[in-house]
Every structure is written in structure tokens, then in C-alpha cells.
Amino acid sequence: MTKANSPYYGTQLRGLPHETELSQKEEFIIDQCKDDPPVALQSIFIVKAKAGLCHNIMHILLHIVLFTTFGRNFMVDTSLYDWFKWNDTVGFLTGYFQPEFEVVDHPGHYPLVERRYGLVEYKKRHLKKKWVYNYPDPEPVRLLIERLHSSEPSKTPHPSVLVTGITNYTFPLRDQWFPDNGDPNKPQMLFNRMVAVACQHLYPFNARALSSIRSHQAKFDLPDFLGENVISAAFHIRRGDKISWHESPKYPGEQYVEKLINATESKMVDHCFVASDDFLAVQEIQHALHRFQVKCSIHHMTELSERGFDAKKHKREAHAHDTSIIPQKTLAFMSQVDIMIHATYFIGAFNSNVVEMVTLQRKCVKKHTDADPMYANVHGVDRAAWYMR
């Protein structure tokens, strides 16, 4: 059980960065809850085993925002998440980032959790995937959420520990606790808080991970995307089950390149990188760049045989006897994320969890925020503003 950059566990992360201002509504609710906080003293968020990496990361960040606002402890359990990880005993959070909260990486850590918080059934419930329970009070999560939006003090004791793997109940938090001031396209209050926690926990990569990322990138003979005078662009194009499951329209490569041209205002772009799960999408970008006479060198890490990410296939691979392929695929994905974070311009669809996450991480890079204080030179083919799905 690990907690980065701390000699002990259980540190409470209180408050938010000074530049993050609270609305009058938020100040009122927090004031009412000072002596009667609406959330448990400790939250253990179990990473959803059947969801994508960036989907889980976005909901982790949202939980952190809620719990740190009230000065509560927060823990993440990645022990059963096999879709993406560093190796067999270290998950993606401690493997790649420097989280300043406690992380349960392996089932061997369960006894420590049980002893510390008196969760005598933690291992049993975890293995049976009974992921929503409060200890010692069985109050439903729904009541916790209702209490959050009520100015009336509760008359029931708060659970000392909230254990959950469900992400659906975070949407009321997203929609109600962080109002968008009437503009559905600019939920800036939520965005600012998500940026604050992303920069604290998800940027930069830790030294070990960055070394592995650079070694992996070197296999593709990539140019310097990080040079001070280099102008570069990264495209993220998600196909596969994102399209076949009707989660997103299929945006053609021309739309991505048109967004780049509008963003650069016809400036010369030195290097272009295409991050995609489908080699046909890479070819679309190549053809569109040539058609619009954008004379950047074009690079990618997509295999010629790739035809879109398939969650069911990935799940089968994650549960296969040879699990070594999962750390390799995780490294390949993070190596592309690194380029998407640091390229001068980033073009994608805001309806993608990857683009949601990378936008937050790009806000941690000063050169991007100097150039574009709002969205750090991220441009969506589907809409103009960041949002959380």
C-alpha cells in the first residue's frame, strides 16, 4: 500500500489551490456542513474492473475534488484492475504517476486496510464485487448525495468509511455541486477544480515511468516534439467500439486537420503525431494533411493491423494466462499520452475520456497555458469546450 512523497499514510488533503474561487452557493453549503460534513471520514474508491483507464481516472479525480473540499481522506484501490497496469503487483497510478493519496495496489494490502479501518469484510466484499457499502452505518450512497445538496443538518451518524466502485452517483456531483452558471458549454468551475487535482496527482510522470516512456518512444525514431522552437501537433482519433457502440459519431480526418489549420492560423507546423487505435484513421490524417498542404513530418505508433480498440477483446487479453501483454500495452498508451500532453497543439474529440484527461494534464504545462489560458491549445472536433461525460 503506497502513498507517494510521504513518510506515512492517511494524510488529509485539505482545501483547494488559492486560485480556485468558490461560488456563494458553494461557500454556503460548506459553511452549513462544517460541523456536519456530508461525506464519510474516509473514502475508498475501487477502480472499476470493466471500464477504460481514462474513464476511471476522470472519476477518481471527481471523487478527490469532493473529498478534499471537505478535508476528508481519500484512497484508491486498483488491486483488481487488470486492463492497464505497470506490472503484476503495481497498478497504473503508482506505476506512472506521483499520486499524493493512498493507493492499494495488490490484494496483499487488504489486511492493512481491514485493520486500519475495521473493515472486517473488506476482502470478502471486494472479491464478490459488493463495492458499495458504508461502515459502520449502512446508509445508502444516495442519501449521502442528497445530504450534500441540503442545507439541513443530518440527524443520522455519518459512516466512518465509504467503500464504492460505482461511478454513476458522481454525475449528480458533477451537475449540481459544480454549476455551469447557465452555460452548458462552459462548466468552468468543475474544470478548474479538475485541473487542480490533475496537476497535483497526474502530472508529471514519475522518473521511472518517464524513463520507460522515452525508451519506448525511441523505438519509433520520433523527432523532438519538446524542443523550445518546435511547433508540433498531436491528433487523437478513437475508433473501434467507440463508433460501433454509438458513443460518438465518426469524425473524418479532414475535420481534425481543419481544426489544426484554424488553430495555427496558417503557421508552419514542424511535426505531427497521430494517436489512434485504427491505422485507417492514421491514413486519413496523412491524406488530409497532404490535401490541405500542411507540410509537417507525420508520425504514429499504430500498428498496420490495428482496426480499432475493442473492450471485449482487451478484457480477454487482460484475463489471459500470459498477462505480460497488458503492461506493454499500458506503456505504449502512456507513451502516446506523453506526446499528446506536450505537443504545441492537440486536436481530438471532447467526448473522449482520453481527451478529457489530456486536456487537464496540458493545463499543468506553462507554455500551453501561456499560449491559451482557457484550454491549453486543445481543440475539439465535436464541440468548442471541455466537458465531463
mmCIF file of C-alpha atoms in Angstrom:
data_model
loop_
_atom_site.group_PDB
_atom_site.id
_atom_site.type_symbol
_atom_site.label_atom_id
_atom_site.label_comp_id
_atom_site.label_asym_id
_atom_site.label_seq_id
_atom_site.Cartn_x
_atom_site.Cartn_y
_atom_site.Cartn_z
ATOM 1 C CA MET A 1 0.000 0.000 0.000
ATOM 2 C CA THR A 2 1.712 3.142 -1.177
ATOM 3 C CA LYS A 3 1.452 6.878 -0.844
ATOM 4 C CA ALA A 4 3.882 8.916 -2.906
ATOM 5 C CA ASN A 5 6.138 11.544 -1.337
ATOM 6 C CA SER A 6 5.019 10.927 2.230
ATOM 7 C CA PRO A 7 6.597 9.073 5.149
ATOM 8 C CA TYR A 8 3.191 7.984 6.434
ATOM 9 C CA TYR A 9 -0.272 7.079 5.242
ATOM 10 C CA GLY A 10 -3.636 8.752 5.701
ATOM 11 C CA THR A 11 -2.610 12.360 5.150
ATOM 12 C CA GLN A 12 -5.675 14.546 4.748
ATOM 13 C CA LEU A 13 -5.604 16.726 1.653
ATOM 14 C CA ARG A 14 -7.418 19.821 2.846
ATOM 15 C CA GLY A 15 -8.709 22.646 0.720
ATOM 16 C CA LEU A 16 -8.082 23.678 -2.852
ATOM 17 C CA PRO A 17 -5.487 25.896 -4.552
ATOM 18 C CA HIS A 18 -5.868 29.594 -3.787
ATOM 19 C CA GLU A 19 -6.637 30.489 -7.386
ATOM 20 C CA THR A 20 -9.767 28.310 -7.277
ATOM 21 C CA GLU A 21 -12.583 30.508 -6.049
ATOM 22 C CA LEU A 22 -15.814 29.234 -4.531
ATOM 23 C CA SER A 23 -19.221 30.456 -5.567
ATOM 24 C CA GLN A 24 -21.615 31.895 -2.965
ATOM 25 C CA LYS A 25 -23.664 28.691 -3.230
ATOM 26 C CA GLU A 26 -20.624 26.538 -2.525
ATOM 27 C CA GLU A 27 -19.492 28.723 0.376
ATOM 28 C CA PHE A 28 -22.977 28.485 1.874
ATOM 29 C CA ILE A 29 -23.125 24.699 1.587
ATOM 30 C CA ILE A 30 -19.635 24.222 3.010
ATOM 31 C CA ASP A 31 -20.390 26.608 5.882
ATOM 32 C CA GLN A 32 -23.543 24.636 6.715
ATOM 33 C CA CYS A 33 -21.572 21.405 6.685
ATOM 34 C CA LYS A 34 -18.599 22.439 8.803
ATOM 35 C CA ASP A 35 -19.877 20.615 11.852
ATOM 36 C CA ASP A 36 -21.854 18.080 9.868
ATOM 37 C CA PRO A 37 -19.881 17.082 6.782
ATOM 38 C CA PRO A 38 -21.976 15.149 4.250
ATOM 39 C CA VAL A 39 -19.314 12.596 3.384
ATOM 40 C CA ALA A 40 -17.541 9.849 5.263
ATOM 41 C CA LEU A 41 -14.280 10.435 7.086
ATOM 42 C CA GLN A 42 -12.575 8.024 4.707
ATOM 43 C CA SER A 43 -13.441 7.079 1.131
ATOM 44 C CA ILE A 44 -12.062 4.012 -0.624
ATOM 45 C CA PHE A 45 -12.711 4.186 -4.355
ATOM 46 C CA ILE A 46 -12.318 0.826 -6.070
ATOM 47 C CA VAL A 47 -11.308 1.223 -9.709
ATOM 48 C CA LYS A 48 -13.995 -0.245 -11.917
ATOM 49 C CA ALA A 49 -12.777 -3.506 -13.420
ATOM 50 C CA LYS A 50 -14.852 -3.240 -16.596
ATOM 51 C CA ALA A 51 -14.141 0.347 -17.583
ATOM 52 C CA GLY A 52 -11.406 2.057 -19.567
ATOM 53 C CA LEU A 53 -8.362 3.658 -17.991
ATOM 54 C CA CYS A 54 -9.273 7.288 -18.637
ATOM 55 C CA HIS A 55 -12.903 6.732 -17.597
ATOM 56 C CA ASN A 56 -11.636 5.538 -14.236
ATOM 57 C CA ILE A 57 -9.124 8.365 -13.925
ATOM 58 C CA MET A 58 -11.762 11.025 -14.551
ATOM 59 C CA HIS A 59 -13.994 9.605 -11.822
ATOM 60 C CA ILE A 60 -11.056 9.290 -9.438
ATOM 61 C CA LEU A 61 -10.369 12.994 -9.923
ATOM 62 C CA LEU A 62 -14.016 13.858 -9.359
ATOM 63 C CA HIS A 63 -14.052 11.895 -6.089
ATOM 64 C CA ILE A 64 -10.874 13.664 -4.982
ATOM 65 C CA VAL A 65 -12.444 17.062 -5.639
ATOM 66 C CA LEU A 66 -15.427 16.162 -3.476
ATOM 67 C CA PHE A 67 -13.478 14.686 -0.579
ATOM 68 C CA THR A 68 -10.685 17.259 -0.442
ATOM 69 C CA THR A 69 -13.247 20.060 -0.440
ATOM 70 C CA PHE A 70 -14.428 18.712 2.895
ATOM 71 C CA GLY A 71 -10.959 17.841 4.179
ATOM 72 C CA ARG A 72 -11.577 14.096 4.100
ATOM 73 C CA ASN A 73 -9.214 11.227 3.460
ATOM 74 C CA PHE A 74 -9.224 9.525 0.086
ATOM 75 C CA MET A 75 -7.882 6.174 -1.060
ATOM 76 C CA VAL A 76 -7.925 4.357 -4.413
ATOM 77 C CA ASP A 77 -7.899 0.586 -4.794
ATOM 78 C CA THR A 78 -6.507 -0.630 -8.147
ATOM 79 C CA SER A 79 -5.775 -4.159 -6.976
ATOM 80 C CA LEU A 80 -8.273 -5.932 -9.248
ATOM 81 C CA TYR A 81 -7.957 -3.646 -12.268
ATOM 82 C CA ASP A 82 -6.189 -5.725 -14.903
ATOM 83 C CA TRP A 83 -6.897 -3.665 -18.022
ATOM 84 C CA PHE A 84 -3.974 -1.279 -17.540
ATOM 85 C CA LYS A 85 -1.121 -1.607 -15.048
ATOM 86 C CA TRP A 86 2.625 -1.202 -14.555
ATOM 87 C CA ASN A 87 3.257 -4.872 -13.733
ATOM 88 C CA ASP A 88 1.643 -7.754 -11.872
ATOM 89 C CA THR A 89 1.946 -6.086 -8.462
ATOM 90 C CA VAL A 90 1.888 -2.350 -9.242
ATOM 91 C CA GLY A 91 -1.094 -0.578 -10.759
ATOM 92 C CA PHE A 92 -1.226 2.299 -13.228
ATOM 93 C CA LEU A 93 -1.435 5.072 -10.619
ATOM 94 C CA THR A 94 1.746 4.386 -8.664
ATOM 95 C CA GLY A 95 3.386 2.863 -11.727
ATOM 96 C CA TYR A 96 3.166 6.014 -13.850
ATOM 97 C CA PHE A 97 2.217 8.987 -11.724
ATOM 98 C CA GLN A 98 3.007 10.521 -8.325
ATOM 99 C CA PRO A 99 -0.330 10.446 -6.515
ATOM 100 C CA GLU A 100 -0.454 12.222 -3.176
ATOM 101 C CA PHE A 101 -3.130 9.914 -1.846
ATOM 102 C CA GLU A 102 -3.065 6.346 -0.630
ATOM 103 C CA VAL A 103 -3.182 3.584 -3.239
ATOM 104 C CA VAL A 104 -3.965 -0.107 -2.708
ATOM 105 C CA ASP A 105 -2.027 -1.842 -5.470
ATOM 106 C CA HIS A 106 -2.336 -5.504 -4.565
ATOM 107 C CA PRO A 107 -4.686 -7.875 -2.676
ATOM 108 C CA GLY A 108 -1.831 -8.396 -0.233
ATOM 109 C CA HIS A 109 -2.625 -4.932 1.106
ATOM 110 C CA TYR A 110 -6.193 -5.845 2.140
ATOM 111 C CA PRO A 111 -5.279 -6.858 5.721
ATOM 112 C CA LEU A 112 -3.758 -3.416 6.308
ATOM 113 C CA VAL A 113 -6.955 -1.747 5.126
ATOM 114 C CA GLU A 114 -9.094 -4.049 7.261
ATOM 115 C CA ARG A 115 -7.039 -3.412 10.397
ATOM 116 C CA ARG A 116 -6.823 0.340 9.982
ATOM 117 C CA TYR A 117 -10.480 0.987 9.298
ATOM 118 C CA GLY A 118 -12.088 -2.006 10.957
ATOM 119 C CA LEU A 119 -13.409 -3.280 7.628
ATOM 120 C CA VAL A 120 -13.604 -6.890 8.654
ATOM 121 C CA GLU A 121 -15.350 -7.898 5.418
ATOM 122 C CA TYR A 122 -13.298 -5.788 3.001
ATOM 123 C CA LYS A 123 -11.558 -8.721 1.296
ATOM 124 C CA LYS A 124 -14.745 -10.804 1.151
ATOM 125 C CA ARG A 125 -16.827 -7.981 -0.306
ATOM 126 C CA HIS A 126 -14.063 -6.968 -2.682
ATOM 127 C CA LEU A 127 -13.773 -10.420 -4.200
ATOM 128 C CA LYS A 128 -17.547 -10.654 -4.573
ATOM 129 C CA LYS A 129 -17.625 -7.163 -6.118
ATOM 130 C CA LYS A 130 -20.055 -5.842 -3.476
ATOM 131 C CA TRP A 131 -18.497 -2.451 -3.899
ATOM 132 C CA VAL A 132 -20.985 -0.070 -2.340
ATOM 133 C CA TYR A 133 -21.212 -0.151 1.416
ATOM 134 C CA ASN A 134 -20.628 2.177 4.312
ATOM 135 C CA TYR A 135 -19.067 1.126 7.579
ATOM 136 C CA PRO A 136 -20.391 1.027 10.218
ATOM 137 C CA ASP A 137 -23.566 2.787 9.027
ATOM 138 C CA PRO A 138 -25.408 1.055 6.129
ATOM 139 C CA GLU A 139 -26.786 4.347 4.894
ATOM 140 C CA PRO A 140 -27.122 4.206 1.069
ATOM 141 C CA VAL A 141 -24.844 6.300 -1.080
ATOM 142 C CA ARG A 142 -27.933 8.036 -2.461
ATOM 143 C CA LEU A 143 -28.631 9.574 0.957
ATOM 144 C CA LEU A 144 -25.073 10.877 1.155
ATOM 145 C CA ILE A 145 -25.583 12.653 -2.151
ATOM 146 C CA GLU A 146 -28.953 14.065 -1.077
ATOM 147 C CA ARG A 147 -27.362 15.324 2.123
ATOM 148 C CA LEU A 148 -24.663 17.054 0.136
ATOM 149 C CA HIS A 149 -27.261 19.266 -1.546
ATOM 150 C CA SER A 150 -29.260 20.001 1.566
ATOM 151 C CA SER A 151 -28.655 22.908 3.945
ATOM 152 C CA GLU A 152 -30.335 20.984 6.768
ATOM 153 C CA PRO A 153 -28.061 19.167 9.231
ATOM 154 C CA SER A 154 -28.475 15.404 9.116
ATOM 155 C CA LYS A 155 -29.919 13.528 12.055
ATOM 156 C CA THR A 156 -28.112 10.279 11.381
ATOM 157 C CA PRO A 157 -24.471 9.486 12.160
ATOM 158 C CA HIS A 158 -22.061 9.574 9.257
ATOM 159 C CA PRO A 159 -20.372 6.385 8.128
ATOM 160 C CA SER A 160 -16.699 6.406 9.004
ATOM 161 C CA VAL A 161 -15.771 4.724 5.731
ATOM 162 C CA LEU A 162 -17.414 4.817 2.313
ATOM 163 C CA VAL A 163 -16.344 1.999 0.008
ATOM 164 C CA THR A 164 -17.549 2.311 -3.564
ATOM 165 C CA GLY A 165 -16.742 1.263 -7.104
ATOM 166 C CA ILE A 166 -19.798 2.896 -8.643
ATOM 167 C CA THR A 167 -19.246 5.973 -10.800
ATOM 168 C CA ASN A 168 -22.846 6.790 -11.702
ATOM 169 C CA TYR A 169 -23.513 8.611 -8.466
ATOM 170 C CA THR A 170 -20.744 11.096 -9.241
ATOM 171 C CA PHE A 171 -22.810 12.633 -12.026
ATOM 172 C CA PRO A 172 -25.118 14.482 -9.593
ATOM 173 C CA LEU A 173 -21.948 15.885 -8.054
ATOM 174 C CA ARG A 174 -20.764 16.960 -11.463
ATOM 175 C CA ASP A 175 -24.079 18.527 -12.432
ATOM 176 C CA GLN A 176 -25.217 20.058 -9.127
ATOM 177 C CA TRP A 177 -22.223 20.690 -6.924
ATOM 178 C CA PHE A 178 -20.353 22.430 -9.726
ATOM 179 C CA PRO A 179 -22.919 24.574 -11.568
ATOM 180 C CA ASP A 180 -22.073 25.838 -15.025
ATOM 181 C CA ASN A 181 -23.538 29.319 -14.467
ATOM 182 C CA GLY A 182 -26.234 28.668 -17.035
ATOM 183 C CA ASP A 183 -23.888 27.904 -19.938
ATOM 184 C CA PRO A 184 -23.893 24.166 -20.706
ATOM 185 C CA ASN A 185 -20.789 24.531 -22.882
ATOM 186 C CA LYS A 186 -18.558 26.011 -20.190
ATOM 187 C CA PRO A 187 -18.655 24.165 -16.856
ATOM 188 C CA GLN A 188 -15.616 26.212 -15.847
ATOM 189 C CA MET A 189 -15.990 25.742 -12.116
ATOM 190 C CA LEU A 190 -15.706 21.967 -12.359
ATOM 191 C CA PHE A 191 -12.947 22.233 -14.963
ATOM 192 C CA ASN A 192 -10.774 24.442 -12.723
ATOM 193 C CA ARG A 193 -11.053 22.030 -9.824
ATOM 194 C CA MET A 194 -10.325 19.029 -12.007
ATOM 195 C CA VAL A 195 -7.231 20.813 -13.336
ATOM 196 C CA ALA A 196 -6.038 21.487 -9.792
ATOM 197 C CA VAL A 197 -6.199 17.842 -8.713
ATOM 198 C CA ALA A 198 -4.852 16.558 -12.048
ATOM 199 C CA CYS A 199 -1.760 18.749 -11.711
ATOM 200 C CA GLN A 200 -1.312 17.535 -8.148
ATOM 201 C CA HIS A 201 -1.639 13.817 -8.838
ATOM 202 C CA LEU A 202 -1.314 13.095 -12.594
ATOM 203 C CA TYR A 203 1.480 15.383 -13.781
ATOM 204 C CA PRO A 204 4.307 14.858 -14.399
ATOM 205 C CA PHE A 205 5.029 11.156 -14.874
ATOM 206 C CA ASN A 206 7.323 9.758 -12.202
ATOM 207 C CA ALA A 207 11.010 9.323 -13.097
ATOM 208 C CA ARG A 208 10.865 5.554 -13.544
ATOM 209 C CA ALA A 209 7.846 5.773 -15.834
ATOM 210 C CA LEU A 210 9.308 8.628 -17.851
ATOM 211 C CA SER A 211 12.487 6.644 -18.464
ATOM 212 C CA SER A 212 10.421 3.711 -19.780
ATOM 213 C CA ILE A 213 8.316 6.054 -21.905
ATOM 214 C CA ARG A 214 11.386 7.616 -23.510
ATOM 215 C CA SER A 215 12.827 4.177 -24.242
ATOM 216 C CA HIS A 216 9.585 3.083 -25.880
ATOM 217 C CA GLN A 217 9.331 6.271 -27.956
ATOM 218 C CA ALA A 218 12.912 5.789 -29.156
ATOM 219 C CA LYS A 219 11.819 2.610 -30.968
ATOM 220 C CA PHE A 220 9.795 4.749 -33.402
ATOM 221 C CA ASP A 221 12.528 7.201 -34.400
ATOM 222 C CA LEU A 222 10.409 10.187 -33.389
ATOM 223 C CA PRO A 223 11.645 13.765 -33.788
ATOM 224 C CA ASP A 224 11.924 16.157 -30.873
ATOM 225 C CA PHE A 225 8.366 17.185 -30.004
ATOM 226 C CA LEU A 226 9.563 19.039 -26.896
ATOM 227 C CA GLY A 227 12.054 21.458 -28.462
ATOM 228 C CA GLU A 228 11.697 25.086 -27.436
ATOM 229 C CA ASN A 229 11.315 26.352 -31.009
ATOM 230 C CA VAL A 230 9.463 23.323 -32.370
ATOM 231 C CA ILE A 231 5.833 23.691 -33.450
ATOM 232 C CA SER A 232 4.079 20.360 -33.286
ATOM 233 C CA ALA A 233 0.583 18.921 -33.364
ATOM 234 C CA ALA A 234 -0.911 15.760 -31.895
ATOM 235 C CA PHE A 235 -4.175 14.210 -33.036
ATOM 236 C CA HIS A 236 -6.195 11.714 -31.023
ATOM 237 C CA ILE A 237 -8.683 9.682 -33.061
ATOM 238 C CA ARG A 238 -10.684 6.991 -31.276
ATOM 239 C CA ARG A 239 -12.448 4.476 -33.461
ATOM 240 C CA GLY A 240 -13.323 0.821 -32.752
ATOM 241 C CA ASP A 241 -16.140 0.214 -30.263
ATOM 242 C CA LYS A 242 -16.396 3.956 -29.589
ATOM 243 C CA ILE A 243 -18.081 4.164 -33.004
ATOM 244 C CA SER A 244 -19.706 0.727 -33.204
ATOM 245 C CA TRP A 245 -21.330 1.207 -29.778
ATOM 246 C CA HIS A 246 -22.648 4.604 -30.948
ATOM 247 C CA GLU A 247 -20.849 6.537 -28.227
ATOM 248 C CA SER A 248 -19.570 9.001 -30.809
ATOM 249 C CA PRO A 249 -20.078 9.935 -34.449
ATOM 250 C CA LYS A 250 -17.230 9.073 -36.770
ATOM 251 C CA TYR A 251 -15.381 12.320 -37.428
ATOM 252 C CA PRO A 252 -13.328 12.173 -40.658
ATOM 253 C CA GLY A 253 -9.665 13.079 -40.727
ATOM 254 C CA GLU A 254 -10.372 16.292 -42.664
ATOM 255 C CA GLN A 255 -12.201 17.758 -39.671
ATOM 256 C CA TYR A 256 -9.184 17.238 -37.431
ATOM 257 C CA VAL A 257 -6.830 18.876 -39.898
ATOM 258 C CA GLU A 258 -9.201 21.799 -40.460
ATOM 259 C CA LYS A 259 -9.224 22.369 -36.688
ATOM 260 C CA LEU A 260 -5.426 22.412 -36.704
ATOM 261 C CA ILE A 261 -5.301 24.926 -39.568
ATOM 262 C CA ASN A 262 -7.744 27.219 -37.769
ATOM 263 C CA ALA A 263 -5.795 26.926 -34.528
ATOM 264 C CA THR A 264 -2.374 27.587 -36.029
ATOM 265 C CA GLU A 265 -3.611 30.450 -38.226
ATOM 266 C CA SER A 266 -1.502 29.036 -41.077
ATOM 267 C CA LYS A 267 1.718 28.851 -39.055
ATOM 268 C CA MET A 268 4.234 26.271 -40.195
ATOM 269 C CA VAL A 269 3.934 23.018 -38.223
ATOM 270 C CA ASP A 270 7.146 21.002 -37.947
ATOM 271 C CA HIS A 271 5.912 17.637 -36.693
ATOM 272 C CA CYS A 272 2.537 15.894 -36.491
ATOM 273 C CA PHE A 273 1.733 12.863 -34.347
ATOM 274 C CA VAL A 274 -1.371 10.693 -34.734
ATOM 275 C CA ALA A 275 -2.523 8.682 -31.719
ATOM 276 C CA SER A 276 -5.164 6.234 -32.838
ATOM 277 C CA ASP A 277 -6.404 2.700 -32.320
ATOM 278 C CA ASP A 278 -7.033 2.355 -36.073
ATOM 279 C CA PHE A 279 -4.366 2.549 -38.768
ATOM 280 C CA LEU A 280 -7.007 3.640 -41.292
ATOM 281 C CA ALA A 281 -7.507 6.777 -39.183
ATOM 282 C CA VAL A 282 -3.772 7.442 -39.353
ATOM 283 C CA GLN A 283 -4.006 7.250 -43.133
ATOM 284 C CA GLU A 284 -6.975 9.640 -43.115
ATOM 285 C CA ILE A 285 -4.880 12.241 -41.284
ATOM 286 C CA GLN A 286 -1.961 11.694 -43.655
ATOM 287 C CA HIS A 287 -4.170 12.242 -46.704
ATOM 288 C CA ALA A 288 -5.883 15.276 -45.152
ATOM 289 C CA LEU A 289 -2.565 16.909 -44.245
ATOM 290 C CA HIS A 290 -1.356 16.460 -47.822
ATOM 291 C CA ARG A 291 -4.644 17.721 -49.230
ATOM 292 C CA PHE A 292 -4.519 20.897 -47.119
ATOM 293 C CA GLN A 293 -0.777 21.263 -47.760
ATOM 294 C CA VAL A 294 0.266 21.067 -44.117
ATOM 295 C CA LYS A 295 3.892 20.084 -44.566
ATOM 296 C CA CYS A 296 4.687 18.546 -41.205
ATOM 297 C CA SER A 297 6.541 15.270 -40.772
ATOM 298 C CA ILE A 298 3.949 12.631 -39.830
ATOM 299 C CA HIS A 299 4.499 10.079 -37.069
ATOM 300 C CA HIS A 300 2.498 7.447 -35.195
ATOM 301 C CA MET A 301 2.833 4.300 -33.085
ATOM 302 C CA THR A 302 -0.195 2.486 -34.515
ATOM 303 C CA GLU A 303 0.404 -0.974 -35.940
ATOM 304 C CA LEU A 304 -0.671 -1.508 -39.541
ATOM 305 C CA SER A 305 -3.032 -4.281 -38.448
ATOM 306 C CA GLU A 306 -4.885 -2.226 -35.829
ATOM 307 C CA ARG A 307 -8.563 -1.629 -36.643
ATOM 308 C CA GLY A 308 -9.952 -0.012 -33.527
ATOM 309 C CA PHE A 309 -9.903 -0.765 -29.804
ATOM 310 C CA ASP A 310 -12.309 -3.495 -28.688
ATOM 311 C CA ALA A 311 -13.048 -3.545 -24.963
ATOM 312 C CA LYS A 312 -14.211 -7.162 -25.017
ATOM 313 C CA LYS A 313 -11.008 -8.280 -26.742
ATOM 314 C CA HIS A 314 -8.900 -6.242 -24.307
ATOM 315 C CA LYS A 315 -10.736 -7.852 -21.391
ATOM 316 C CA ARG A 316 -9.968 -11.316 -22.759
ATOM 317 C CA GLU A 317 -6.294 -10.398 -23.054
ATOM 318 C CA ALA A 318 -6.277 -8.995 -19.532
ATOM 319 C CA HIS A 319 -7.573 -12.294 -18.184
ATOM 320 C CA ALA A 320 -5.385 -14.485 -20.380
ATOM 321 C CA HIS A 321 -2.716 -16.704 -18.896
ATOM 322 C CA ASP A 322 0.089 -14.544 -20.339
ATOM 323 C CA THR A 323 -0.557 -11.191 -18.672
ATOM 324 C CA SER A 324 2.714 -9.609 -19.828
ATOM 325 C CA ILE A 325 0.935 -8.028 -22.783
ATOM 326 C CA ILE A 326 -1.040 -5.661 -20.510
ATOM 327 C CA PRO A 327 1.969 -3.771 -19.069
ATOM 328 C CA GLN A 328 3.345 -3.493 -22.618
ATOM 329 C CA LYS A 329 0.089 -2.034 -23.928
ATOM 330 C CA THR A 330 -0.110 0.313 -20.956
ATOM 331 C CA LEU A 331 3.387 1.613 -21.693
ATOM 332 C CA ALA A 332 2.523 2.071 -25.368
ATOM 333 C CA PHE A 333 -0.573 4.079 -24.458
ATOM 334 C CA MET A 334 1.228 6.257 -21.886
ATOM 335 C CA SER A 335 3.997 6.932 -24.420
ATOM 336 C CA GLN A 336 1.379 8.425 -26.724
ATOM 337 C CA VAL A 337 -0.228 10.353 -23.872
ATOM 338 C CA ASP A 338 3.151 11.975 -23.174
ATOM 339 C CA ILE A 339 3.297 13.332 -26.733
ATOM 340 C CA MET A 340 -0.331 14.474 -26.606
ATOM 341 C CA ILE A 341 0.439 16.400 -23.420
ATOM 342 C CA HIS A 342 3.496 18.188 -24.758
ATOM 343 C CA ALA A 343 2.743 18.840 -28.441
ATOM 344 C CA THR A 344 2.131 22.500 -29.222
ATOM 345 C CA TYR A 345 -1.419 21.810 -30.429
ATOM 346 C CA PHE A 346 -3.738 18.948 -29.554
ATOM 347 C CA ILE A 347 -6.764 18.041 -31.672
ATOM 348 C CA GLY A 348 -9.349 15.488 -30.578
ATOM 349 C CA ALA A 349 -12.979 14.986 -29.607
ATOM 350 C CA PHE A 350 -14.062 16.202 -26.171
ATOM 351 C CA ASN A 351 -16.456 13.252 -25.965
ATOM 352 C CA SER A 352 -13.398 11.047 -25.464
ATOM 353 C CA ASN A 353 -12.181 10.268 -21.943
ATOM 354 C CA VAL A 354 -8.617 10.418 -23.262
ATOM 355 C CA VAL A 355 -9.099 13.977 -24.487
ATOM 356 C CA GLU A 356 -10.820 14.931 -21.217
ATOM 357 C CA MET A 357 -7.787 13.688 -19.262
ATOM 358 C CA VAL A 358 -5.077 15.054 -21.553
ATOM 359 C CA THR A 359 -6.716 18.492 -21.563
ATOM 360 C CA LEU A 360 -6.410 18.601 -17.777
ATOM 361 C CA GLN A 361 -2.775 17.480 -17.921
ATOM 362 C CA ARG A 362 -1.913 20.065 -20.599
ATOM 363 C CA LYS A 363 -3.166 22.766 -18.231
ATOM 364 C CA CYS A 364 -0.216 21.823 -15.998
ATOM 365 C CA VAL A 365 2.264 22.854 -18.735
ATOM 366 C CA LYS A 366 3.101 26.549 -18.527
ATOM 367 C CA LYS A 367 3.895 27.071 -22.205
ATOM 368 C CA HIS A 368 0.440 25.786 -23.147
ATOM 369 C CA THR A 369 -1.435 27.933 -20.648
ATOM 370 C CA ASP A 370 0.619 30.986 -21.645
ATOM 371 C CA ALA A 371 -0.485 30.451 -25.240
ATOM 372 C CA ASP A 372 -4.098 29.589 -24.412
ATOM 373 C CA PRO A 373 -5.192 30.226 -20.798
ATOM 374 C CA MET A 374 -8.555 28.530 -21.320
ATOM 375 C CA TYR A 375 -7.843 25.071 -22.784
ATOM 376 C CA ALA A 376 -4.059 24.970 -23.327
ATOM 377 C CA ASN A 377 -4.292 24.746 -27.134
ATOM 378 C CA VAL A 378 -6.730 21.820 -27.136
ATOM 379 C CA HIS A 379 -9.311 21.948 -29.937
ATOM 380 C CA GLY A 380 -12.315 19.671 -30.236
ATOM 381 C CA VAL A 381 -13.822 18.419 -33.466
ATOM 382 C CA ASP A 382 -17.144 17.817 -31.706
ATOM 383 C CA ARG A 383 -17.528 20.995 -29.646
ATOM 384 C CA ALA A 384 -15.605 24.052 -28.531
ATOM 385 C CA ALA A 385 -15.448 23.447 -24.774
ATOM 386 C CA TRP A 386 -14.263 20.727 -22.402
ATOM 387 C CA TYR A 387 -16.884 18.785 -20.530
ATOM 388 C CA MET A 388 -17.097 15.593 -18.495
ATOM 389 C CA ARG A 389 -19.337 12.938 -19.988
#
